[in-house]
Amino acid sequence: MAAQLNETLGTIASFVWGPFLLIPLLLGTGLFLTVRMGGIQFRTLGRATRHAFVDKNEEGSGDISNYQALTTALAATVGTGNIVGVATAISIGGPGSLLWIWVTGIVGMASKYSEAYLGVRFRTTDDKGRQQGGPHEYLRRGIPGPLGSVLAVAFMLFTIFASFGIGNLTQGNSIAAGMQEAFGIEPTVSGILIFIGVGAAILGGIEGIGKITAAFVPLMIVLYVGGGIVALALMADQIPAAISLIFHDAFTGSAATGGFVGSTIMMAIQFGVARGIFSNESGMGSAAIAAAAAKTQHPTRQALVSMTQTFIDTLIVVTITGLVIVTSGTWDMGRDEAAVMTARGFSTVLPGTWGGDIVSVSLIFFAFSTILGWSYYGERAATALFGQWASLPYKMFFTAVAFLGATTHLELVWTFSDLANGLMAIPNLIGLLLLSGLVARETREYLKFDPKLRRSPEEVAVFVKQQGMNWE
């Protein structure tokens, strides 16, 4: 029965993530938003990065700082997709998949900007005084009539399902596997540790999650990226050939090599786009929920900060993974070996067991951080759909499920998670297209007023009143 259900869900997920639905919708929306907003990801990346990491944290209505909102979103997105997901895409779609992951990330930055902007622009304050925002708010409040309400409800339901799948069960399973491989710890013990750690973190709400992610997300990224840079430096003479292979394969497909299943160009595109979105979540709408909690003076400022998340996730972390796999030659190990492909690539050049240890430890931290980020996404969707009473039961059940993920075989859950992720994106992408005019107009007005993001809070407050914007 389970095998049949898994096959059925897999067929549906393949269609959702296939060439006739999400691939053109995701890439088309990202490209449309890029053009409509004048290539905002190219024009403002330097200022956005400075504002995210150098400028003093902003004050304003919100639950956490703009930096904590960024690290919370990074916590949810820099996960197993950056290690295992990239390896899976390359093992099935060939090295050319990495180019399509890059393309997805580049145009996805415009999608990420737009959804974060709308998340702040249409946020509200709930009964407990916390910010409530994300696609469920801007779909309902920004799109008039029953269409907006239907899209909002669909997004909330799919977000709750996804939070228990890709945001919990699968991550717990990855942590347990990593703990067993790196330290010989049994899955049951890992499950107990996950249960305690997740419970202690999420019961403190977004403030507690924000403080934790702000502290360890940068450290985990630096550990992984640092190890990858050292590995690539030791293989520097092979990098040009690897890059040439990536670009060639993206447009010609790969011939079967060793254990590698021959791929077509369409497979490279399909798995590159699917795993790119799995990694950076641009267009899914999830990061807009974290952005809505940020203390910020204007939606444009937080949206620019949020946009850097996709750059960090895809164009830095994913690039490190992909280049190590292709440069080391482990990309043709075969689909069944995708889970160990990245570790094998690191171990090829780093001394002793360092390569495998770095990947195993990174996978543990990446997965744990993803659980924390998604716990907030799911809790906000649950309270928006059912009311404030749902917050504590959701957190308690979420914590219990994290233990289950460490001790259960999850093939069916992985398939369902892919499907839920894809279904989440559909109502959000429709909303981004319908509300793109508002985002483009208000962004243009703000950047004309404050091109360097240096205006004082008092000046921004006056500007907001002049615009007639009631976004807090």
Coordinates of C-alpha atoms in Angstrom, one line a residue:
M1 CA 0.0 0.0 0.0
A2 CA 2.8 2.4 1.0
A3 CA 4.7 1.6 -2.2
Q4 CA 1.7 2.2 -4.3
L5 CA 0.9 5.5 -2.6
N6 CA 4.5 6.6 -3.0
E7 CA 4.4 5.8 -6.7
T8 CA 1.1 7.8 -7.1
L9 CA 2.5 10.8 -5.2
G10 CA 5.7 10.6 -7.2
T11 CA 3.8 10.7 -10.4
I12 CA 1.9 13.8 -9.3
A13 CA 5.0 15.5 -8.0
S14 CA 6.8 14.8 -11.3
F15 CA 4.0 16.6 -13.1
V16 CA 4.0 19.5 -10.6
W17 CA 7.7 19.9 -10.9
G18 CA 7.7 19.1 -14.6
P19 CA 8.1 21.2 -17.8
F20 CA 4.4 22.1 -18.1
L21 CA 3.7 23.6 -14.6
L22 CA 6.3 24.8 -12.0
I23 CA 9.4 25.0 -14.2
P24 CA 8.0 27.6 -16.6
L25 CA 6.0 29.2 -13.8
L26 CA 9.0 29.6 -11.5
L27 CA 11.4 30.7 -14.1
G28 CA 8.9 32.8 -16.0
T29 CA 7.8 34.6 -12.8
G30 CA 11.4 35.3 -11.7
L31 CA 12.3 36.6 -15.2
F32 CA 9.1 38.7 -15.4
L33 CA 9.8 40.3 -12.0
T34 CA 13.5 40.8 -12.9
V35 CA 12.5 42.8 -16.0
R36 CA 9.6 44.6 -14.3
M37 CA 11.8 45.9 -11.5
G38 CA 14.7 46.8 -13.7
G39 CA 17.0 44.0 -12.6
I40 CA 16.9 44.9 -9.0
Q41 CA 19.1 42.0 -7.9
F42 CA 21.9 43.3 -10.1
R43 CA 21.5 47.0 -9.3
T44 CA 21.2 46.8 -5.5
L45 CA 23.0 43.6 -4.4
G46 CA 26.0 45.6 -3.0
R47 CA 23.8 48.0 -1.0
A48 CA 21.5 45.1 0.1
T49 CA 24.5 43.1 1.4
R50 CA 25.9 46.1 3.3
H51 CA 22.6 46.8 4.8
A52 CA 22.2 43.2 5.9
F53 CA 25.6 42.7 7.5
V54 CA 27.2 46.0 8.1
D55 CA 24.6 48.6 8.9
K56 CA 23.2 48.9 12.4
N57 CA 20.0 46.8 12.9
E58 CA 16.9 48.8 12.3
E59 CA 14.3 49.8 14.8
G60 CA 10.6 49.8 14.0
S61 CA 7.5 47.6 14.4
G62 CA 8.5 44.0 14.4
D63 CA 9.5 41.0 16.6
I64 CA 13.1 40.5 15.6
S65 CA 15.9 42.5 13.9
N66 CA 16.3 42.5 10.2
Y67 CA 19.5 40.4 10.6
Q68 CA 17.7 37.8 12.7
A69 CA 14.9 37.6 10.1
L70 CA 17.6 37.0 7.5
T71 CA 19.3 34.2 9.5
T72 CA 16.0 32.6 10.4
A73 CA 15.2 32.4 6.7
L74 CA 18.7 31.2 5.9
A75 CA 18.2 28.6 8.7
A76 CA 15.2 27.2 6.9
T77 CA 16.8 27.3 3.4
V78 CA 20.4 26.3 4.0
G79 CA 19.7 22.7 4.6
T80 CA 20.1 19.2 3.2
G81 CA 19.2 20.6 -0.2
N82 CA 22.5 22.4 -0.3
I83 CA 24.4 19.1 0.1
V84 CA 22.2 16.1 -0.8
G85 CA 19.8 18.0 -3.1
V86 CA 22.5 19.4 -5.3
A87 CA 24.2 15.9 -5.5
T88 CA 20.8 14.4 -6.5
A89 CA 20.3 16.9 -9.2
I90 CA 23.8 16.4 -10.7
S91 CA 23.5 12.6 -10.4
I92 CA 20.3 12.5 -12.4
G93 CA 20.5 15.6 -14.6
G94 CA 24.2 15.7 -15.1
P95 CA 26.7 18.5 -14.3
G96 CA 24.6 20.9 -16.5
S97 CA 22.0 20.9 -13.7
L98 CA 24.3 23.2 -11.8
L99 CA 23.9 25.9 -14.4
W100 CA 20.1 25.7 -14.2
I101 CA 20.4 25.9 -10.4
W102 CA 22.3 29.2 -10.9
V103 CA 19.8 30.5 -13.3
T104 CA 17.0 29.7 -10.8
G105 CA 18.9 31.5 -8.1
I106 CA 19.6 34.6 -10.2
V107 CA 16.0 35.1 -11.3
G108 CA 14.8 33.8 -8.0
M109 CA 16.4 36.8 -6.2
A110 CA 13.7 39.0 -7.8
S111 CA 11.0 36.6 -6.6
K112 CA 12.5 36.6 -3.1
Y113 CA 12.6 40.4 -3.1
S114 CA 9.0 40.6 -4.1
E115 CA 7.6 38.1 -1.7
A116 CA 9.6 39.7 1.2
Y117 CA 8.4 43.1 0.2
L118 CA 4.7 42.0 0.2
G119 CA 5.2 40.1 3.5
V120 CA 6.1 43.3 5.3
R121 CA 3.8 45.5 3.2
F122 CA 0.7 43.5 4.2
R123 CA 1.6 42.3 7.6
T124 CA -0.8 42.7 10.6
T125 CA -0.5 42.3 14.3
D126 CA -2.1 39.3 16.0
D127 CA -3.9 39.1 19.3
K128 CA -0.7 38.6 21.2
G129 CA 1.0 41.6 19.6
R130 CA 3.2 39.6 17.2
Q131 CA 3.6 40.2 13.5
Q132 CA 1.5 38.0 11.2
G133 CA 2.6 38.2 7.6
G134 CA 3.5 36.2 4.5
P135 CA 1.7 35.0 1.4
H136 CA -1.4 34.1 3.5
E137 CA -1.8 37.8 4.3
Y138 CA -0.8 39.5 1.1
L139 CA -2.9 37.0 -1.0
R140 CA -5.9 37.7 1.2
R141 CA -5.5 41.4 1.7
G142 CA -3.8 42.3 -1.6
I143 CA -6.0 40.4 -4.1
P144 CA -9.7 41.4 -3.9
G145 CA -12.6 39.0 -4.1
P146 CA -12.7 35.2 -3.4
L147 CA -9.6 34.5 -5.5
G148 CA -7.3 36.0 -2.9
S149 CA -9.0 34.1 0.0
V150 CA -8.8 30.8 -1.9
L151 CA -5.1 31.3 -2.7
A152 CA -4.4 32.2 0.9
V153 CA -6.1 29.2 2.4
A154 CA -4.4 26.9 -0.1
F155 CA -1.0 28.4 0.8
M156 CA -1.6 28.0 4.5
L157 CA -2.6 24.3 4.2
F158 CA 0.3 23.4 1.9
T159 CA 2.7 25.3 4.3
I160 CA 1.5 23.3 7.3
F161 CA 2.0 20.0 5.4
A162 CA 5.4 21.1 4.1
S163 CA 6.5 22.1 7.6
F164 CA 6.1 18.6 8.8
G165 CA 7.6 17.0 5.7
I166 CA 10.6 18.9 4.3
G167 CA 10.8 21.1 7.3
N168 CA 10.8 18.4 10.0
L169 CA 10.7 14.6 9.3
T170 CA 13.2 14.6 6.5
Q171 CA 15.6 16.9 8.4
G172 CA 15.4 14.8 11.5
N173 CA 16.2 11.7 9.5
S174 CA 19.2 13.5 8.0
I175 CA 20.5 14.5 11.4
A176 CA 20.2 11.0 12.7
A177 CA 22.1 9.6 9.7
G178 CA 24.8 12.2 10.1
M179 CA 25.1 11.6 13.9
Q180 CA 25.4 7.9 13.3
E181 CA 28.0 8.2 10.6
A182 CA 30.1 10.9 12.3
F183 CA 29.9 9.9 15.9
G184 CA 28.4 6.4 16.0
I185 CA 25.3 7.7 17.9
E186 CA 22.1 5.6 17.6
P187 CA 19.1 7.1 15.9
T188 CA 17.0 6.8 19.0
V189 CA 19.5 8.8 21.0
S190 CA 19.7 11.4 18.2
G191 CA 15.9 11.6 18.2
I192 CA 15.9 12.4 21.9
L193 CA 18.5 15.1 21.5
I194 CA 16.5 16.6 18.6
F195 CA 13.3 16.5 20.6
I196 CA 15.0 18.4 23.5
G197 CA 16.8 20.9 21.2
V198 CA 13.8 21.7 19.0
G199 CA 11.4 22.0 21.9
A200 CA 13.7 24.3 23.9
A201 CA 14.2 26.5 20.8
I202 CA 10.7 26.8 19.4
L203 CA 8.7 27.2 22.6
G204 CA 10.5 30.5 23.0
G205 CA 8.8 31.8 19.8
I206 CA 10.4 33.7 17.0
E207 CA 12.5 35.8 19.4
G208 CA 14.2 32.6 20.7
I209 CA 14.6 31.2 17.2
G210 CA 16.0 34.5 15.9
K211 CA 18.6 34.6 18.6
I212 CA 19.7 31.0 18.0
T213 CA 19.9 31.3 14.3
A214 CA 21.7 34.6 14.4
A215 CA 24.4 32.9 16.5
F216 CA 25.0 29.7 14.7
V217 CA 23.9 30.1 11.1
P218 CA 26.9 32.2 10.1
L219 CA 29.2 29.7 11.8
M220 CA 27.8 26.7 10.1
I221 CA 28.0 28.4 6.7
V222 CA 31.5 29.5 7.2
L223 CA 32.5 25.9 8.3
Y224 CA 31.1 24.4 5.2
V225 CA 32.1 27.1 2.7
G226 CA 35.6 27.3 4.2
G227 CA 36.1 23.5 3.8
G228 CA 34.8 23.7 0.2
I229 CA 37.1 26.6 -0.7
V230 CA 40.1 24.7 0.6
A231 CA 39.1 21.6 -1.4
L232 CA 38.6 23.7 -4.5
A233 CA 42.0 25.4 -4.0
L234 CA 43.6 22.0 -3.9
M235 CA 41.9 21.2 -7.2
A236 CA 42.3 24.6 -8.8
D237 CA 43.9 23.3 -12.0
Q238 CA 40.8 21.3 -12.7
I239 CA 38.2 24.0 -12.1
P240 CA 38.3 25.5 -15.7
A241 CA 37.5 22.0 -17.1
A242 CA 34.7 21.5 -14.6
I243 CA 33.1 24.8 -15.5
S244 CA 33.4 24.1 -19.2
L245 CA 31.7 20.7 -18.6
I246 CA 28.9 22.4 -16.6
F247 CA 28.1 24.8 -19.4
H248 CA 28.5 22.3 -22.2
D249 CA 26.3 19.7 -20.4
A250 CA 23.6 22.2 -19.7
F251 CA 22.8 22.5 -23.4
T252 CA 23.8 19.1 -24.8
G253 CA 23.0 16.6 -22.1
S254 CA 25.4 13.9 -20.8
A255 CA 26.2 10.6 -22.2
A256 CA 26.1 7.6 -19.8
T257 CA 29.4 7.3 -17.9
G258 CA 30.1 4.5 -15.4
G259 CA 27.2 4.3 -13.0
F260 CA 25.7 7.6 -14.2
V261 CA 22.3 7.3 -16.0
G262 CA 22.4 9.3 -19.3
S263 CA 20.5 12.5 -19.1
T264 CA 18.8 14.8 -21.5
I265 CA 18.8 18.6 -21.6
M266 CA 15.3 18.5 -20.2
M267 CA 16.4 16.4 -17.2
A268 CA 19.2 18.9 -16.5
I269 CA 16.7 21.8 -16.6
Q270 CA 14.0 20.0 -14.6
F271 CA 16.3 18.7 -11.8
G272 CA 18.3 21.9 -11.8
V273 CA 15.2 24.1 -11.3
A274 CA 13.5 21.7 -8.8
R275 CA 16.6 21.3 -6.6
G276 CA 17.4 25.0 -6.9
I277 CA 14.0 25.9 -5.5
F278 CA 14.3 23.1 -3.0
S279 CA 17.5 24.8 -1.8
N280 CA 16.7 28.5 -1.9
E281 CA 12.9 28.5 -1.7
S282 CA 12.6 31.5 -4.0
G283 CA 9.0 31.8 -5.1
M284 CA 7.7 29.5 -2.5
G285 CA 6.7 32.3 -0.2
S286 CA 8.1 30.8 3.0
A287 CA 10.8 33.5 3.6
A288 CA 8.2 36.2 3.4
I289 CA 6.9 34.9 6.8
A290 CA 10.2 35.5 8.4
A291 CA 10.6 38.9 6.7
A292 CA 7.2 40.0 8.1
A293 CA 8.6 39.6 11.6
A294 CA 11.5 41.9 11.1
K295 CA 11.9 45.3 12.6
T296 CA 12.2 47.6 9.6
Q297 CA 11.4 51.1 8.6
H298 CA 10.1 50.3 5.1
P299 CA 9.3 47.1 3.2
T300 CA 12.0 47.9 0.6
R301 CA 14.8 47.7 3.2
Q302 CA 13.8 44.3 4.5
A303 CA 13.1 42.9 1.1
L304 CA 16.6 43.9 0.0
V305 CA 18.0 42.1 3.1
S306 CA 15.9 39.0 2.3
M307 CA 17.1 39.0 -1.3
T308 CA 20.6 38.4 -0.2
Q309 CA 19.5 35.1 1.3
T310 CA 19.1 33.5 -2.2
F311 CA 22.5 34.9 -3.2
I312 CA 24.1 33.3 -0.2
D313 CA 22.3 30.0 -0.4
T314 CA 22.5 29.3 -4.2
L315 CA 25.3 31.4 -5.6
I316 CA 27.7 30.7 -2.7
V317 CA 26.8 27.5 -0.7
V318 CA 25.3 25.5 -3.6
T319 CA 28.1 26.6 -5.9
I320 CA 30.7 25.2 -3.5
T321 CA 28.9 21.9 -3.4
G322 CA 28.4 21.6 -7.1
L323 CA 31.9 22.6 -8.0
V324 CA 33.5 20.2 -5.5
I325 CA 31.3 17.3 -6.9
V326 CA 32.1 18.1 -10.6
T327 CA 35.8 19.0 -10.1
S328 CA 36.5 15.9 -8.0
G329 CA 34.8 13.7 -10.6
T330 CA 32.4 12.1 -8.1
W331 CA 29.4 13.3 -10.1
D332 CA 29.1 10.1 -12.1
M333 CA 28.9 7.8 -9.1
G334 CA 25.2 7.1 -9.9
R335 CA 21.9 8.2 -8.4
D336 CA 22.0 5.6 -5.6
E337 CA 25.2 7.2 -4.3
A338 CA 23.9 10.8 -4.3
A339 CA 23.7 10.9 -0.5
V340 CA 27.5 10.3 -0.2
M341 CA 28.6 12.1 -3.4
T342 CA 29.4 15.4 -1.7
A343 CA 31.3 13.8 1.2
R344 CA 33.3 11.7 -1.3
G345 CA 34.1 14.8 -3.2
F346 CA 35.4 16.7 -0.1
S347 CA 37.3 13.6 1.0
T348 CA 39.0 13.2 -2.4
V349 CA 41.4 16.1 -1.6
L350 CA 41.2 17.0 2.1
P351 CA 43.5 15.1 4.4
G352 CA 42.4 12.1 6.5
T353 CA 38.7 12.1 7.4
W354 CA 38.4 15.9 7.4
G355 CA 36.3 16.0 4.2
G356 CA 33.7 13.5 5.4
D357 CA 33.6 15.0 8.9
I358 CA 33.0 18.5 7.5
V359 CA 30.1 17.4 5.4
S360 CA 28.6 15.2 8.1
V361 CA 28.8 18.0 10.8
S362 CA 27.5 20.6 8.3
L363 CA 24.6 18.3 7.4
I364 CA 23.6 18.0 11.0
F365 CA 23.7 21.7 11.6
F366 CA 22.0 22.5 8.3
A367 CA 19.2 20.1 9.0
F368 CA 18.7 21.3 12.6
S369 CA 18.5 24.9 11.5
T370 CA 16.0 24.0 8.8
I371 CA 13.8 22.5 11.5
L372 CA 13.9 25.7 13.5
G373 CA 13.0 27.9 10.5
W374 CA 10.2 25.8 9.3
S375 CA 8.7 25.5 12.8
Y376 CA 8.0 29.2 12.6
Y377 CA 6.6 29.1 9.1
G378 CA 4.2 26.3 10.0
E379 CA 3.2 27.9 13.3
R380 CA 2.4 31.2 11.6
A381 CA 0.3 29.4 8.9
A382 CA -1.5 27.3 11.6
T383 CA -2.4 30.4 13.7
A384 CA -3.5 32.3 10.6
L385 CA -5.8 29.5 9.5
F386 CA -7.1 28.2 12.9
G387 CA -6.5 31.0 15.3
Q388 CA -4.1 31.7 18.2
W389 CA -5.2 28.6 20.1
A390 CA -3.4 26.5 17.5
S391 CA 0.1 27.9 18.4
L392 CA 1.0 25.7 21.4
P393 CA -0.5 22.4 20.1
Y394 CA 1.3 22.9 16.8
K395 CA 4.7 23.5 18.5
M396 CA 4.2 20.4 20.8
F397 CA 3.2 18.2 17.9
F398 CA 6.0 19.6 15.7
T399 CA 8.5 18.8 18.4
A400 CA 7.2 15.2 18.8
V401 CA 7.4 14.7 15.0
A402 CA 11.0 15.7 15.0
F403 CA 11.8 12.7 17.2
L404 CA 9.8 10.5 14.8
G405 CA 11.8 11.7 11.8
A406 CA 15.1 10.5 13.4
T407 CA 13.8 6.9 13.9
T408 CA 11.7 6.2 10.8
H409 CA 12.2 5.3 7.1
L410 CA 11.0 8.2 5.1
E411 CA 10.8 7.4 1.4
L412 CA 7.1 8.3 1.3
V413 CA 7.7 11.5 3.3
W414 CA 10.4 12.7 0.9
T415 CA 8.0 12.2 -2.1
F416 CA 5.1 13.9 -0.3
S417 CA 7.5 16.8 0.7
D418 CA 8.5 17.4 -2.9
L419 CA 4.8 17.6 -3.8
A420 CA 3.9 19.9 -0.9
N421 CA 6.7 22.2 -1.7
G422 CA 5.6 22.5 -5.2
L423 CA 2.0 23.1 -4.3
M424 CA 3.0 25.9 -1.9
A425 CA 4.7 27.8 -4.7
I426 CA 1.7 27.9 -7.0
P427 CA -0.7 30.2 -5.1
N428 CA 2.3 32.4 -4.1
L429 CA 3.6 32.8 -7.7
I430 CA 0.1 33.7 -8.8
G431 CA 0.0 36.4 -6.1
L432 CA 3.5 37.7 -7.1
L433 CA 2.4 38.2 -10.7
L434 CA -0.9 39.9 -9.8
L435 CA 0.8 42.2 -7.2
S436 CA 4.0 42.9 -9.2
G437 CA 2.8 46.3 -10.3
L438 CA 2.5 47.5 -6.7
V439 CA 5.9 46.1 -5.7
A440 CA 7.6 47.7 -8.7
R441 CA 6.0 51.1 -8.2
E442 CA 6.6 51.4 -4.5
T443 CA 10.1 50.1 -4.8
R444 CA 10.9 52.6 -7.5
E445 CA 9.5 55.4 -5.3
Y446 CA 11.5 54.4 -2.2
L447 CA 14.8 53.9 -3.9
K448 CA 14.4 57.3 -5.6
F449 CA 13.9 58.8 -2.1
D450 CA 16.6 56.7 -0.3
P451 CA 19.0 55.3 -3.0
K452 CA 21.8 54.5 -0.5
L453 CA 19.5 53.1 2.3
R454 CA 20.9 55.8 4.6
R455 CA 17.8 57.9 5.5
S456 CA 17.0 58.4 9.2
P457 CA 14.0 56.7 10.8
E458 CA 12.3 60.1 11.1
E459 CA 12.8 60.9 7.4
V460 CA 11.4 57.4 6.4
A461 CA 8.4 57.9 8.7
V462 CA 7.5 61.1 6.9
F463 CA 8.0 59.5 3.5
V464 CA 5.7 56.6 4.5
K465 CA 3.0 59.0 5.5
Q466 CA 3.4 60.9 2.2
Q467 CA 2.9 57.7 0.4
G468 CA -0.2 56.9 2.3
M469 CA 1.2 53.5 3.2
N470 CA -0.2 51.7 6.1
W471 CA 2.0 48.6 6.1
E472 CA 2.8 48.0 9.8

